[in-house]
Short mmCIF file of C-alpha atoms in Angstrom, two decimals:
data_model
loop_
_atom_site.label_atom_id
_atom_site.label_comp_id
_atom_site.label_asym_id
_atom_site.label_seq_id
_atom_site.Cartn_x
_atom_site.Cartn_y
_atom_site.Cartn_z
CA UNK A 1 -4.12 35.65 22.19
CA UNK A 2 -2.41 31.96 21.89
CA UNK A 3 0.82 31.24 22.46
CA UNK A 4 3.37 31.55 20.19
CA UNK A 5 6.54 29.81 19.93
CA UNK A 6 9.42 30.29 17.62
CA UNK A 7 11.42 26.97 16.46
CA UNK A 8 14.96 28.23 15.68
CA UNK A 9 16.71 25.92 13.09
CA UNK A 10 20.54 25.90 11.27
CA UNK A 11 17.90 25.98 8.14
CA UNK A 12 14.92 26.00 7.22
CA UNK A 13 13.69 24.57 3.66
CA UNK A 14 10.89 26.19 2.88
CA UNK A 15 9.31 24.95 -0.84
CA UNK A 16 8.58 28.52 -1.46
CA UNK A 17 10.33 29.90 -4.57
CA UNK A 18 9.64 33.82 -3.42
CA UNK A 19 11.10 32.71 -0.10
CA UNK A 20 13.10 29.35 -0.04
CA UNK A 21 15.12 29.87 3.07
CA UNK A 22 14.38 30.73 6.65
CA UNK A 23 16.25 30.41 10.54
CA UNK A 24 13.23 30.39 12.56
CA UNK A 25 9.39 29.45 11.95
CA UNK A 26 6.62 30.29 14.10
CA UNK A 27 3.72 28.22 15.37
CA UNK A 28 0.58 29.24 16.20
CA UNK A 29 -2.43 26.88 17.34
CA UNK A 30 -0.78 23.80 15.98
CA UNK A 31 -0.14 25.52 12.24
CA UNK A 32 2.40 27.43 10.60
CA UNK A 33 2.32 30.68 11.20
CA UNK A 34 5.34 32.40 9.52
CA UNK A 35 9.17 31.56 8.50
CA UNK A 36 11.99 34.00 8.38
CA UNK A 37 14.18 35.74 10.27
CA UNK A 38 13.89 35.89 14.06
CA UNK A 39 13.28 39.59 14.05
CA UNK A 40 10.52 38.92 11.46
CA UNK A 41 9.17 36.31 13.67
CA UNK A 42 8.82 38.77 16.73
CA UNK A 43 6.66 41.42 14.83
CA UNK A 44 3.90 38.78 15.11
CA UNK A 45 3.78 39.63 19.11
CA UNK A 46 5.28 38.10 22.06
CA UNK A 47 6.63 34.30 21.49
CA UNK A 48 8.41 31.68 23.42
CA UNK A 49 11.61 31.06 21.92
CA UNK A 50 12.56 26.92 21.13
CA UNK A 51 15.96 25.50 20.44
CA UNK A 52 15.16 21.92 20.36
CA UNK A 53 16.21 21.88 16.33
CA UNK A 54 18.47 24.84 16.23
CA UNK A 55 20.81 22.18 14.65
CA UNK A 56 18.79 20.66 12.38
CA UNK A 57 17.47 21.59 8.51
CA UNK A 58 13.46 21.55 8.61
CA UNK A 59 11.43 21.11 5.76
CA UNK A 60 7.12 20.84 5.35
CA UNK A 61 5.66 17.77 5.87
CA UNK A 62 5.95 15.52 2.41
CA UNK A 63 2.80 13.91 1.51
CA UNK A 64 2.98 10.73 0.14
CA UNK A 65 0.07 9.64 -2.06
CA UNK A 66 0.45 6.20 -3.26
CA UNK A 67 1.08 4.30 0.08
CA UNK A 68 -0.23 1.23 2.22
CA UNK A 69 -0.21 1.01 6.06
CA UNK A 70 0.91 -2.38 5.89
CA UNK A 71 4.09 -0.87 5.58
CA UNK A 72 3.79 -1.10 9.64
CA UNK A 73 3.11 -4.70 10.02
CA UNK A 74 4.84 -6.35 7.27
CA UNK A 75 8.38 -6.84 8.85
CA UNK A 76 7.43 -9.49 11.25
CA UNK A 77 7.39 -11.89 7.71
CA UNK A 78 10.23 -12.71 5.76
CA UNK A 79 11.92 -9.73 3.59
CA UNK A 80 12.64 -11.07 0.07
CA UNK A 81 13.29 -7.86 -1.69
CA UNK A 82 15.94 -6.93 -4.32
CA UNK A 83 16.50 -3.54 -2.68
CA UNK A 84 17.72 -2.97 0.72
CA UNK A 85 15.17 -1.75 3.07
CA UNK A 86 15.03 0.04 6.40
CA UNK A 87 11.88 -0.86 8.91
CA UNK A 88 9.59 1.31 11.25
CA UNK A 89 12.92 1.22 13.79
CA UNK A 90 15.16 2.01 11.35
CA UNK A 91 16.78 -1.21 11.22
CA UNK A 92 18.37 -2.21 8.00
CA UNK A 93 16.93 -5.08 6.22
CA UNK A 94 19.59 -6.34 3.03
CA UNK A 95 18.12 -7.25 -0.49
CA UNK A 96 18.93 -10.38 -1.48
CA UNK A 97 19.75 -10.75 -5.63
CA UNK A 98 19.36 -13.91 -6.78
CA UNK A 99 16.47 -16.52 -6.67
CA UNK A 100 19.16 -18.55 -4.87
CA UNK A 101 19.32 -16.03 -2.55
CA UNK A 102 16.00 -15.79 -1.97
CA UNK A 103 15.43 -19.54 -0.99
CA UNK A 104 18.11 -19.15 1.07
CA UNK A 105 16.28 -16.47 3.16
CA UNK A 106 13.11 -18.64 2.85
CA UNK A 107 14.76 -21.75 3.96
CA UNK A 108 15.99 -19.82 7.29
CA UNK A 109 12.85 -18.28 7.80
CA UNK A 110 10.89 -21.63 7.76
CA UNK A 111 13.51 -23.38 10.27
CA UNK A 112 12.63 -21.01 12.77
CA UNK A 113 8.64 -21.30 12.72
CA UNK A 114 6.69 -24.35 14.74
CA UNK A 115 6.00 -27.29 12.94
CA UNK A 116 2.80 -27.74 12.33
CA UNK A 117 0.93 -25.79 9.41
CA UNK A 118 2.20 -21.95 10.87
CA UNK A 119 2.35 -20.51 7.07
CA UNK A 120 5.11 -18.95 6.32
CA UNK A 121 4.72 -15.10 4.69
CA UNK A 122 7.43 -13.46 3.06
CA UNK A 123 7.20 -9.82 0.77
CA UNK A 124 8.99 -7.98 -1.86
CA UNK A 125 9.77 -10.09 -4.36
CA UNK A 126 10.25 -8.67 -8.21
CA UNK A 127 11.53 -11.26 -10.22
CA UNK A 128 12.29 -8.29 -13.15
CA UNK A 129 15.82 -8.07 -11.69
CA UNK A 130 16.38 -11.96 -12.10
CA UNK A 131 17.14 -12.19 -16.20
CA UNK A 132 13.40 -12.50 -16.73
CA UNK A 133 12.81 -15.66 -14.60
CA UNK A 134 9.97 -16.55 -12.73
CA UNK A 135 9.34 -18.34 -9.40
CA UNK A 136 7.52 -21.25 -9.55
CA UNK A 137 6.11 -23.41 -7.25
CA UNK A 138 9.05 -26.10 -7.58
CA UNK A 139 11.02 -23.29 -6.12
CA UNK A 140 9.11 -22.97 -2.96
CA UNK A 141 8.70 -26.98 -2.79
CA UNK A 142 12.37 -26.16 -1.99
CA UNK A 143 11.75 -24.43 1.26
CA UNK A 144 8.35 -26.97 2.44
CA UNK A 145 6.39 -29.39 0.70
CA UNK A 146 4.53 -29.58 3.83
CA UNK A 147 4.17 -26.07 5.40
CA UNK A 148 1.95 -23.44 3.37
CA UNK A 149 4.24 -20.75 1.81
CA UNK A 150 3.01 -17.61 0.32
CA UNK A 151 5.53 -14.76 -1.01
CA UNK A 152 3.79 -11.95 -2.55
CA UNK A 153 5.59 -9.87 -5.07
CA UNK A 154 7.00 -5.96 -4.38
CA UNK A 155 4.31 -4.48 -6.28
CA UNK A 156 1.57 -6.00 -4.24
CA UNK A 157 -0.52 -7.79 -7.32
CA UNK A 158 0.96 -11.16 -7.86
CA UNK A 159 1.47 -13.78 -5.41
CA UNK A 160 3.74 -17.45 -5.72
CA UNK A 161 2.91 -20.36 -3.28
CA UNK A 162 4.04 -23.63 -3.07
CA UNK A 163 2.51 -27.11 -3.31
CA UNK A 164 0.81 -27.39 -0.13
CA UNK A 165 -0.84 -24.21 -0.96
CA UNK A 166 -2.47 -25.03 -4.52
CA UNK A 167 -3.43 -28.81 -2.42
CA UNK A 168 -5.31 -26.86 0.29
CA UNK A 169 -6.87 -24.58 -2.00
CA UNK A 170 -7.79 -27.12 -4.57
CA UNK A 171 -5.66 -25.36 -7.42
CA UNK A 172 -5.36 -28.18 -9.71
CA UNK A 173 -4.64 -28.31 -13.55
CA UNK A 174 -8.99 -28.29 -13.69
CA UNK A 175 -9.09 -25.21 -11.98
CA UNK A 176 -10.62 -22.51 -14.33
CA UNK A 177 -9.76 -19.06 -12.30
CA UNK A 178 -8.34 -15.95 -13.66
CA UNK A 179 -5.27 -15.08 -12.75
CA UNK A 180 -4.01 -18.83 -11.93
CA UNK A 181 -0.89 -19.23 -14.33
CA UNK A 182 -0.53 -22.46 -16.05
CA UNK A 183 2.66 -24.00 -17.87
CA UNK A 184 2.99 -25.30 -21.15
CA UNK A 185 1.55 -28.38 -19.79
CA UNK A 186 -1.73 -27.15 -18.20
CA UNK A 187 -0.33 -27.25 -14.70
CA UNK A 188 -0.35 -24.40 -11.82
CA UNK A 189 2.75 -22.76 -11.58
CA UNK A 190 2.22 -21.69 -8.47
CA UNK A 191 1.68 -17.78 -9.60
CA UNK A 192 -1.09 -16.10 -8.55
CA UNK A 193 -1.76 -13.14 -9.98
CA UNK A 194 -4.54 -10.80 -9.14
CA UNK A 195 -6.88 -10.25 -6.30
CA UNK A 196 -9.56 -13.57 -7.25
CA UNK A 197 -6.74 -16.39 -7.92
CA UNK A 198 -4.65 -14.38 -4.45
CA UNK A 199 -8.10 -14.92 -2.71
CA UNK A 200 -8.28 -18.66 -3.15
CA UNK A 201 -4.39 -18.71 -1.68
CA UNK A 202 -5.40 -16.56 1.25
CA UNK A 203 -8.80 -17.88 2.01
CA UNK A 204 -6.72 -20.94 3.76
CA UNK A 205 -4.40 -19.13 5.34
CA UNK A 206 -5.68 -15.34 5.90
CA UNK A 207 -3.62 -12.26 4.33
CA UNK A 208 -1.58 -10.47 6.97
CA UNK A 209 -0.44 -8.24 4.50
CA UNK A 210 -3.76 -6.03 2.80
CA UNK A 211 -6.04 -7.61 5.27
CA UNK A 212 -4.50 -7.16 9.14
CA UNK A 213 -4.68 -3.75 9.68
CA UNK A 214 -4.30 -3.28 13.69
CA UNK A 215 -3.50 -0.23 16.04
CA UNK A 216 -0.13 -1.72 16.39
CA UNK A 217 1.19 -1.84 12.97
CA UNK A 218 -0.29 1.54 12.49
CA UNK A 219 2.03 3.25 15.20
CA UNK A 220 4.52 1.64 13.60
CA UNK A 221 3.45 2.91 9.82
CA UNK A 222 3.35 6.10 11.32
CA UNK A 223 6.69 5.90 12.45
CA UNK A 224 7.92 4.31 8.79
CA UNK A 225 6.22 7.45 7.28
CA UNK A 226 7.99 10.18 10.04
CA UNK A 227 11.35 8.33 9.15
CA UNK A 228 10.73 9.99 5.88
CA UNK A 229 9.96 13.11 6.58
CA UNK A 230 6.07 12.60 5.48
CA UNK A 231 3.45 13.68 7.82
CA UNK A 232 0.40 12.85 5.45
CA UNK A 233 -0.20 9.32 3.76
CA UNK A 234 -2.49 7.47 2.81
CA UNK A 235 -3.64 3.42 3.00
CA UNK A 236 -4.37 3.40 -0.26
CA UNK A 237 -6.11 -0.20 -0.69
CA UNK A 238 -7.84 -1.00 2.73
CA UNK A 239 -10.21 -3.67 3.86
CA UNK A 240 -13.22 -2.18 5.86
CA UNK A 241 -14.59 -3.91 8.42
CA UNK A 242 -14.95 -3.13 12.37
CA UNK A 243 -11.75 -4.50 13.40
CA UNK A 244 -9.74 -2.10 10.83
CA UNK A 245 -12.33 0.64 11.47
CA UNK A 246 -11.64 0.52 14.96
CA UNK A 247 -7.82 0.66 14.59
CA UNK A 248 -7.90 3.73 12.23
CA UNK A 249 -9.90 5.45 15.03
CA UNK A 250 -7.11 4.44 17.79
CA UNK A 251 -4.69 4.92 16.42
CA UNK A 252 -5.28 8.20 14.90
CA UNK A 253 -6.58 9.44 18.46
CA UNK A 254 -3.18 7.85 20.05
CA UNK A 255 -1.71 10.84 21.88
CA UNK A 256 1.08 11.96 19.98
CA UNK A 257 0.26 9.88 16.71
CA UNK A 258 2.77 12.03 13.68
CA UNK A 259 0.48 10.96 10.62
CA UNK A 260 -2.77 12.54 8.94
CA UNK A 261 -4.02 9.59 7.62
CA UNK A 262 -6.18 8.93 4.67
CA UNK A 263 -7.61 5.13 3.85
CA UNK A 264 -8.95 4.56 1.06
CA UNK A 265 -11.34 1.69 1.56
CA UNK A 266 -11.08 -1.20 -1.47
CA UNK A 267 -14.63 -0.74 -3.13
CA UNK A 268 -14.58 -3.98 -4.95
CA UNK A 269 -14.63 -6.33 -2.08
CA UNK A 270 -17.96 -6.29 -1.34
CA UNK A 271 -21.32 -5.22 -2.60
CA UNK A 272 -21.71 -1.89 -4.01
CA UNK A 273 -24.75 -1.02 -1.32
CA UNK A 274 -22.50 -2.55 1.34
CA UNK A 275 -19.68 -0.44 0.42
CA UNK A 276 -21.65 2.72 0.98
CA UNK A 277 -22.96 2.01 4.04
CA UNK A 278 -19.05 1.23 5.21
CA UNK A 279 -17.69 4.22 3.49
CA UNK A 280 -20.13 6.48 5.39
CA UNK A 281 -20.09 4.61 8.80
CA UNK A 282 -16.45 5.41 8.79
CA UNK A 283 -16.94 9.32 7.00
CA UNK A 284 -18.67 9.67 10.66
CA UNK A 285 -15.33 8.39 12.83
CA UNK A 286 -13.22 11.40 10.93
CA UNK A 287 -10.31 13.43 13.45
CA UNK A 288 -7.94 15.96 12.49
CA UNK A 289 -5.22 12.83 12.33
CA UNK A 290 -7.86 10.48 9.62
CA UNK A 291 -9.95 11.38 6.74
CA UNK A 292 -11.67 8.69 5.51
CA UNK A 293 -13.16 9.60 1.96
CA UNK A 294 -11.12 7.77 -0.83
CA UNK A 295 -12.86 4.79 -2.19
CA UNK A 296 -10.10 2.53 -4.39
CA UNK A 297 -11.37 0.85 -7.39
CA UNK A 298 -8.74 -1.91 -8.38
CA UNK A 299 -9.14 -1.90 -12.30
CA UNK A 300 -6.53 -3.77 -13.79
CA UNK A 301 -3.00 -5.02 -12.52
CA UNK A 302 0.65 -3.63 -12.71
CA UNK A 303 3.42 -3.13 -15.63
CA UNK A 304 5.85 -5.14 -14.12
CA UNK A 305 3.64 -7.82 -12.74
CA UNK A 306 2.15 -8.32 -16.73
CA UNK A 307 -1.04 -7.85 -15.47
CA UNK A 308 -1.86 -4.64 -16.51
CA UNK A 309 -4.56 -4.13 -19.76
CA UNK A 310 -2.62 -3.01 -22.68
CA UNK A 311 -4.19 -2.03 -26.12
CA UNK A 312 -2.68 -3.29 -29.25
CA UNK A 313 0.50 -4.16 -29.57
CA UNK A 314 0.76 -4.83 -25.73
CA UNK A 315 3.33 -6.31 -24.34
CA UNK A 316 6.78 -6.09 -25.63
CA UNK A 317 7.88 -9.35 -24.80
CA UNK A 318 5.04 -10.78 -26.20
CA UNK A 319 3.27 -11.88 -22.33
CA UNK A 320 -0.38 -12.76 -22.83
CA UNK A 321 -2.44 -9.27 -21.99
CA UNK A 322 -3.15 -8.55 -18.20
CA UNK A 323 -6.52 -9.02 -15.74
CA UNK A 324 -9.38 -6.95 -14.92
CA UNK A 325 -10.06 -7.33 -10.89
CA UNK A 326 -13.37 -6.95 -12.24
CA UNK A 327 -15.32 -7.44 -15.27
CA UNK A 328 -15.81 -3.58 -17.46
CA UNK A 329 -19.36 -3.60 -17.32
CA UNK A 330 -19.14 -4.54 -13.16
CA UNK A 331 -16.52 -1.28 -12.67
CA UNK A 332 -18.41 1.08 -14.97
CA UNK A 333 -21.89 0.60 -12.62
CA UNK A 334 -19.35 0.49 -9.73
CA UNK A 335 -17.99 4.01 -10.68
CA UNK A 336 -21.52 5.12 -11.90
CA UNK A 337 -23.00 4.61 -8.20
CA UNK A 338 -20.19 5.43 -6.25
CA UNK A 339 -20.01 8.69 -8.13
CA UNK A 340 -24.08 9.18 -8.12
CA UNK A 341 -23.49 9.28 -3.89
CA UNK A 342 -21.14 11.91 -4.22
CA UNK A 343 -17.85 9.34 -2.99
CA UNK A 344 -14.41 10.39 -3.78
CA UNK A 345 -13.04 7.58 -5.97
CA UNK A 346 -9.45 6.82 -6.39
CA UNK A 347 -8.80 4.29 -9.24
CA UNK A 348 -6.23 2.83 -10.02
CA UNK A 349 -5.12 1.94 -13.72
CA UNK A 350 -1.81 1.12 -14.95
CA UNK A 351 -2.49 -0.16 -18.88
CA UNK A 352 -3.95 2.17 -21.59
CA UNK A 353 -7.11 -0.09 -22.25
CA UNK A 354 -8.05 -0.13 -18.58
CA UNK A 355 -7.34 3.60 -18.68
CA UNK A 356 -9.61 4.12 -21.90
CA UNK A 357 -12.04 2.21 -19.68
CA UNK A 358 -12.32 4.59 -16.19
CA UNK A 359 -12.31 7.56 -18.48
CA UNK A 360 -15.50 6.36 -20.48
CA UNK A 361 -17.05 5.44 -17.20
CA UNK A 362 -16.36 8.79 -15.53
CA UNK A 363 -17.69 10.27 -18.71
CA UNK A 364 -20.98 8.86 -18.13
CA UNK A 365 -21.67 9.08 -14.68
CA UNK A 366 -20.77 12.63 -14.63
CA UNK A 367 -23.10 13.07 -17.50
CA UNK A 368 -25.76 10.87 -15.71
CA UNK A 369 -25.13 12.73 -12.67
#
């Protein structure tokens, strides 16, 4: 028979109603065998008693489904946030509360980078705390006129740059792309909202944030996610391509590695038949630590970002309705064929008319299929 061993604890949270407290739990194989009492533990045969927590309260494993392993790369950019954050090392990272504030940051950030044309990244901006105002690229003209900055907003769908950004792009008053916010007077404010106008932004510089996935920064997510007690997560908007194929695989085989992960691999960035081929060349690289099987379908934007599809009356403050990442009749054949080859789809909607939408489509490719 395996070996058992016995982890003693000062408690033991359990999540079971019909038993929610324990001292010891047993562990069989690498799973859960039983919780209780020590005698209780010992009528499941000889075990090998271990104190290593007998002072701590253990819980399960939280799952966390709504996540992004960028979480383990992002804090070598700039921290903009309203909130105060704690990284991978535990090492706490203060909000700062006032667009003032935030250029401040920025402005420090950008005196410690080369010159030259080294961009300069920074993350977790939400302007909804700031009385309703809105960076703009005179704001980042603040921090360099000459060196491209990019800060993308907390909720991952919005993006503001400055001047030299919108120059090397070619983001001009002409330029007729959705998602590229204009002023009263026609010009770019420098907001970028949704995954085309982000493109054009990133296309000059690359996206360290959704698109550099390595081995490193997913140790470190791994870490971020053990700091909160989570043992399963998912990346739950990933680019597929060797590089970040290769990385899941390492990382998850990484002796020692305290995630199950689960990417879900972003289904509109390339062609469906593409996408099919990727999502089963990785289906074949599965381990007990990855599961590769969600495909994300990006339908509309976020509530706070004003980018989501509302029905009549939408918004509240009377904002100009939200974007589709891709046109209805694209993401209803997208789900029809993803669904027809048996994928496991995760889509994301956050408005009621892009909701209305997935729910028709799902309709009829389950009735097609």
């Amino acid at each position: 028979m395996s070996q058992t061993t016995v982890f003693a604890a000062k408690d033991i949270i359990t999540m079971n109603p019909s038993r929610p407290r324990a001292t010891h739990v047993a562990v069989r194989d690498g799973r859960i065998l039983a919780a209780g009492s020590l005698d209780e533990m010992s009528e499941w045969g000889r075990y090998e008693l271990n104190d290593d927590f007998a002072g701590h309260v253990l819980t399960p494993g939280f799952v966390e489904g709504h996540a992004h392993a960028m979480e383990g790369g992002i804090w070598d950019y700039t921290y903009v946030g309203f909130q105060d954050r704690w990284d991978p090392d535990g090492n706490r990272w203060p909000g700062v509360t006032s667009f003032d504030a935030v250029l401040s940051r920025l402005k420090e950030a950008e005196a410690q980078l080369p010159d030259g044309e080294t961009p300069l990244f920074a993350w977790g901006l939400d302007p909804i705390y700031f009385d309703g105002g809105r960076m703009s690229v005179t704001h980042l003209d603040q921090v360099s006129k000459t060196r491209p900055v990019l800060v993308l907003h907390s909720n991952g769908h919005l993006l503001n740059v400055n001047s030299r950004i919108l120059e090397m792009a070619g983001i001009d008053a002409g330029t007729n792309i959705y998602g590229v916010l204009k002023d009263e007077a026609g010009k770019p404010t420098g907001e970028l909202m949704e995954m085309a106008a982000k493109y054009m932004a990133y296309r000059q510089t690359g996206n360290p944030f959704f698109g550099g996935i390595r081995t490193p920064s997913l140790l470190s997510y791994a870490k971020s996610a053990v700091n909160c007690g989570v043992t399963t997560a998912t990346d739950l908007y990933a680019t597929f391509n060797d590089d970040s194929l290769a990385a899941y695989e390492e990382a998850s085989l990484t002796p020692g590695y305290a995630l199950r992960l689960m990417p879900a691999m972003n289904t509109i960035e390339q062609p469906i038949t593409e996408g099919l081929e990727l999502m089963r060349k990785a289906m074949a690289m599965n381990n007990d630590r990855l599961h590769h099987r969600l495909c994300k379908v990006m339908t509309d934007g976020s509530i706070q970002g004003f980018t989501a599809r509302l029905k009549w009356p939408g918004y509240f403050n009377g904002r100009p309705n939200g974007l589709w990442n891709m046109e209805p009749g694209q993401l209803a054949e997208l789900i029809l064929r993803y669904h027809e080859a048996g994928m496991h789809l995760h889509i994301h909607t956050n408005g009621d008319e892009a909701s209305e939408l997935m729910l028709d489509a799902i309709e009829a490719a389950q009735e097609a299929h």
